[in-house]
């Protein structure tokens, strides 16, 4: 990529963040980011809470039993069943189109945001920019930063958009690169908005389908579709929790 000429140096502290942004801007421009996206980058702030969260992801080190308890699995299953029963046509239509059963989508929705009750309190662009600048996972987050800036260009998000600590947005917490790649219009209004539940559920189903979900195949550990759940989140305890909760919701 032409932008590699401008590869912005990472850092383990916030001291160089303001000097990093103009270098990153050159890389973003080479990738096709426009004026609005560039302004969003230059207005970004170093997100200390994002760095703190990135360094302290304790729950993924729990046993499965402890993880399920801490994440409120019983409540997610109960609420998931109620939501499926209240709107069966919606979830049936998603399964018909993408092959992904309701339980999986509802387990993810419940796990990620408590069914939309808390979708984050961090500035999306600042969070993603901070992670792209930080040396720990700079290579992973830099493409997501460029995607976030492109989403600003497109009007999908703004400089004021709020998401999770790592810059994820919407009901099921998509990183910006995944919004670009897998986001779909689920409610028919002509735009992709992951803060809208229909768009978020359809986009999540599309993510799983594009990652190779096999309609009708099992999704527990050792079954064909478990590998697709692995593509959603790298933590083994999370993957197992989603599979177990989904199975209970779909009973």
Coordinates of C-alpha atoms in Angstrom, one line a residue:
X1 CA 0.0 0.0 0.0
X2 CA 1.3 3.5 -0.8
X3 CA 0.5 4.6 2.7
X4 CA 3.3 2.3 4.0
X5 CA 5.8 5.0 3.0
X6 CA 4.2 7.1 5.7
X7 CA 4.0 4.4 8.4
X8 CA 3.3 6.2 11.6
X9 CA 5.6 5.2 14.6
X10 CA 3.8 3.7 17.6
X11 CA 4.4 4.5 21.2
X12 CA 3.7 3.0 24.6
X13 CA 2.8 6.4 26.2
X14 CA 0.6 9.3 25.2
X15 CA 3.5 11.7 25.0
X16 CA 3.9 11.6 21.2
X17 CA 0.2 11.3 20.2
X18 CA -0.1 14.9 18.9
X19 CA 3.1 14.5 16.9
X20 CA 1.9 11.1 15.6
X21 CA -1.4 12.4 14.2
X22 CA 0.0 14.3 11.2
X23 CA 2.1 11.3 10.2
X24 CA -0.9 9.0 10.5
X25 CA -2.9 11.6 8.5
X26 CA -0.4 11.1 5.6
X27 CA -1.0 7.3 5.8
X28 CA -4.8 7.8 5.9
X29 CA -4.7 10.2 2.9
X30 CA -2.8 7.6 0.9
X31 CA -5.5 5.1 1.8
X32 CA -8.2 7.4 0.5
X33 CA -9.5 9.1 3.6
X34 CA -11.2 12.4 2.7
X35 CA -11.4 15.8 4.3
X36 CA -14.0 15.0 7.0
X37 CA -12.2 11.9 8.1
X38 CA -8.9 13.8 8.2
X39 CA -10.4 16.4 10.4
X40 CA -11.8 13.7 12.7
X41 CA -8.3 12.2 13.1
X42 CA -6.7 15.6 13.8
X43 CA -9.3 16.3 16.5
X44 CA -8.8 12.9 18.2
X45 CA -7.6 12.8 21.8
X46 CA -5.4 10.2 23.5
X47 CA -7.9 7.9 25.3
X48 CA -6.4 6.9 28.6
X49 CA -9.4 4.9 29.6
X50 CA -9.1 2.9 26.4
X51 CA -5.5 2.0 27.2
X52 CA -6.5 1.1 30.8
X53 CA -9.2 -1.2 29.5
X54 CA -6.9 -2.8 26.9
X55 CA -4.4 -3.7 29.6
X56 CA -7.0 -5.1 32.0
X57 CA -9.2 -7.7 30.2
X58 CA -9.5 -10.0 33.2
X59 CA -12.8 -11.7 32.5
X60 CA -11.3 -13.6 29.5
X61 CA -9.0 -15.4 31.9
X62 CA -11.9 -16.8 34.0
X63 CA -13.0 -20.4 33.9
X64 CA -16.1 -20.9 31.7
X65 CA -18.3 -21.3 34.8
X66 CA -17.0 -18.1 36.4
X67 CA -17.3 -16.2 33.0
X68 CA -20.9 -17.2 32.6
X69 CA -21.7 -16.1 36.1
X70 CA -19.9 -12.7 35.8
X71 CA -21.5 -12.0 32.4
X72 CA -25.0 -12.9 33.6
X73 CA -25.6 -15.8 31.3
X74 CA -28.9 -16.9 32.9
X75 CA -30.3 -13.4 32.4
X76 CA -29.1 -13.3 28.8
X77 CA -30.8 -16.6 28.1
X78 CA -34.0 -15.6 29.7
X79 CA -34.2 -12.2 27.9
X80 CA -33.1 -13.8 24.7
X81 CA -36.0 -16.3 24.8
X82 CA -38.4 -13.5 25.5
X83 CA -37.1 -11.4 22.6
X84 CA -37.2 -14.3 20.2
X85 CA -40.8 -15.0 21.2
X86 CA -41.8 -11.4 20.9
X87 CA -40.5 -11.0 17.3
X88 CA -40.3 -14.4 15.7
X89 CA -40.8 -13.2 12.2
X90 CA -37.8 -10.9 12.3
X91 CA -35.4 -13.7 13.5
X92 CA -36.9 -16.2 11.1
X93 CA -36.3 -13.8 8.2
X94 CA -32.7 -13.4 9.2
X95 CA -32.1 -17.1 9.4
X96 CA -33.8 -17.6 6.0
X97 CA -31.5 -15.0 4.5
X98 CA -28.2 -15.7 6.3
X99 CA -28.6 -19.2 7.8
X100 CA -27.8 -18.0 11.3
X101 CA -30.3 -19.1 14.1
X102 CA -31.8 -16.6 16.5
X103 CA -30.1 -18.0 19.5
X104 CA -26.6 -17.1 18.2
X105 CA -27.6 -13.5 17.3
X106 CA -29.4 -13.0 20.6
X107 CA -26.6 -14.5 22.7
X108 CA -24.1 -12.1 21.0
X109 CA -26.5 -9.1 21.4
X110 CA -26.9 -9.9 25.1
X111 CA -23.3 -10.5 25.7
X112 CA -22.0 -7.4 23.9
X113 CA -24.4 -4.7 25.1
X114 CA -27.1 -6.2 27.4
X115 CA -29.5 -6.1 24.4
X116 CA -28.6 -2.5 23.7
X117 CA -28.8 -1.2 27.2
X118 CA -25.2 -0.1 27.2
X119 CA -23.4 0.5 23.9
X120 CA -20.4 2.4 25.3
X121 CA -19.2 5.7 26.7
X122 CA -16.0 6.4 24.7
X123 CA -15.4 8.5 21.6
X124 CA -15.0 6.1 18.7
X125 CA -12.4 7.9 16.7
X126 CA -10.3 8.8 19.7
X127 CA -10.4 5.2 21.0
X128 CA -9.5 3.7 17.7
X129 CA -6.8 6.3 17.1
X130 CA -5.3 5.6 20.5
X131 CA -5.1 1.9 19.8
X132 CA -3.6 2.4 16.4
X133 CA -0.9 4.7 18.0
X134 CA -0.3 2.3 20.9
X135 CA 2.5 -0.3 20.2
X136 CA 0.7 -3.3 21.6
X137 CA -1.6 -3.9 18.7
X138 CA -0.9 -1.1 16.3
X139 CA -0.9 -3.3 13.2
X140 CA -4.3 -4.7 14.1
X141 CA -6.0 -1.4 14.9
X142 CA -4.5 0.9 12.2
X143 CA -6.8 -0.6 9.4
X144 CA -9.7 -0.1 11.8
X145 CA -8.7 3.5 12.3
X146 CA -8.6 4.1 8.6
X147 CA -12.0 2.5 8.3
X148 CA -13.4 4.7 11.1
X149 CA -12.2 7.8 9.2
X150 CA -13.8 6.5 6.0
X151 CA -17.1 6.0 8.0
X152 CA -16.8 9.6 9.1
X153 CA -16.4 10.6 5.4
X154 CA -19.5 8.6 4.5
X155 CA -21.6 10.0 7.4
X156 CA -22.1 6.6 9.0
X157 CA -20.4 7.8 12.2
X158 CA -19.3 11.3 13.3
X159 CA -16.6 12.9 15.3
X160 CA -19.0 12.7 18.3
X161 CA -20.0 9.0 17.9
X162 CA -19.8 7.0 21.1
X163 CA -18.9 3.3 21.4
X164 CA -17.1 0.9 23.6
X165 CA -13.6 1.3 25.0
X166 CA -11.9 -0.3 21.9
X167 CA -14.0 1.8 19.5
X168 CA -16.7 -0.8 18.8
X169 CA -20.1 0.6 17.8
X170 CA -23.7 -0.4 18.0
X171 CA -25.9 -3.2 19.5
X172 CA -23.3 -5.9 18.8
X173 CA -20.2 -3.8 19.0
X174 CA -18.7 -3.9 15.5
X175 CA -15.2 -2.5 15.0
X176 CA -15.1 0.1 12.2
X177 CA -13.5 -2.2 9.6
X178 CA -16.3 -4.7 10.2
X179 CA -18.9 -2.0 9.7
X180 CA -17.4 -1.2 6.3
X181 CA -17.1 -4.9 5.4
X182 CA -20.2 -6.5 6.8
X183 CA -22.6 -3.7 7.7
X184 CA -26.0 -4.0 6.0
X185 CA -29.3 -2.1 6.0
X186 CA -31.6 -4.3 8.0
X187 CA -34.6 -1.9 8.3
X188 CA -34.8 -0.7 4.7
X189 CA -34.1 3.0 5.3
X190 CA -31.2 3.1 2.8
X191 CA -28.4 3.5 5.3
X192 CA -26.3 1.3 7.6
X193 CA -26.7 2.4 11.3
X194 CA -25.4 -0.1 13.8
X195 CA -27.2 1.9 16.6
X196 CA -30.4 0.6 15.0
X197 CA -31.3 -2.9 16.2
X198 CA -32.5 -4.2 12.9
X199 CA -29.3 -3.1 11.1
X200 CA -27.1 -4.5 13.9
X201 CA -28.8 -7.9 13.9
X202 CA -28.7 -8.2 10.1
X203 CA -25.1 -7.1 10.0
X204 CA -24.2 -9.6 12.7
X205 CA -25.9 -12.4 10.7
X206 CA -24.1 -11.2 7.6
X207 CA -20.8 -11.3 9.4
X208 CA -21.3 -14.9 10.4
X209 CA -22.6 -15.9 6.9
X210 CA -19.6 -14.2 5.2
X211 CA -17.2 -16.0 7.6
X212 CA -18.6 -19.4 6.4
X213 CA -21.6 -20.2 8.6
X214 CA -23.2 -23.4 7.3
X215 CA -27.0 -23.3 7.6
X216 CA -28.4 -26.1 9.7
X217 CA -25.0 -27.3 11.0
X218 CA -24.2 -27.4 14.7
X219 CA -22.3 -24.6 16.5
X220 CA -21.2 -26.2 19.7
X221 CA -17.5 -26.8 20.3
X222 CA -16.2 -29.4 17.8
X223 CA -19.1 -28.7 15.4
X224 CA -18.8 -27.0 12.0
X225 CA -20.0 -23.6 12.9
X226 CA -18.0 -23.2 16.1
X227 CA -15.1 -22.0 14.0
X228 CA -17.3 -19.0 12.9
X229 CA -18.0 -18.1 16.5
X230 CA -14.2 -18.1 16.9
X231 CA -14.0 -15.5 14.2
X232 CA -16.3 -13.2 16.2
X233 CA -14.1 -13.2 19.3
X234 CA -10.7 -14.6 19.9
X235 CA -11.3 -15.6 23.6
X236 CA -12.0 -19.3 24.0
X237 CA -14.2 -18.7 27.1
X238 CA -16.3 -16.2 25.2
X239 CA -16.8 -18.6 22.2
X240 CA -17.9 -21.4 24.5
X241 CA -20.3 -19.1 26.4
X242 CA -22.0 -17.8 23.2
X243 CA -22.5 -21.4 21.9
X244 CA -24.0 -22.6 25.2
X245 CA -26.3 -19.6 25.7
X246 CA -27.4 -19.7 22.1
X247 CA -28.3 -23.4 22.4
X248 CA -30.5 -22.6 25.5
X249 CA -32.2 -19.7 23.8
X250 CA -33.0 -21.8 20.7
X251 CA -34.5 -24.7 22.7

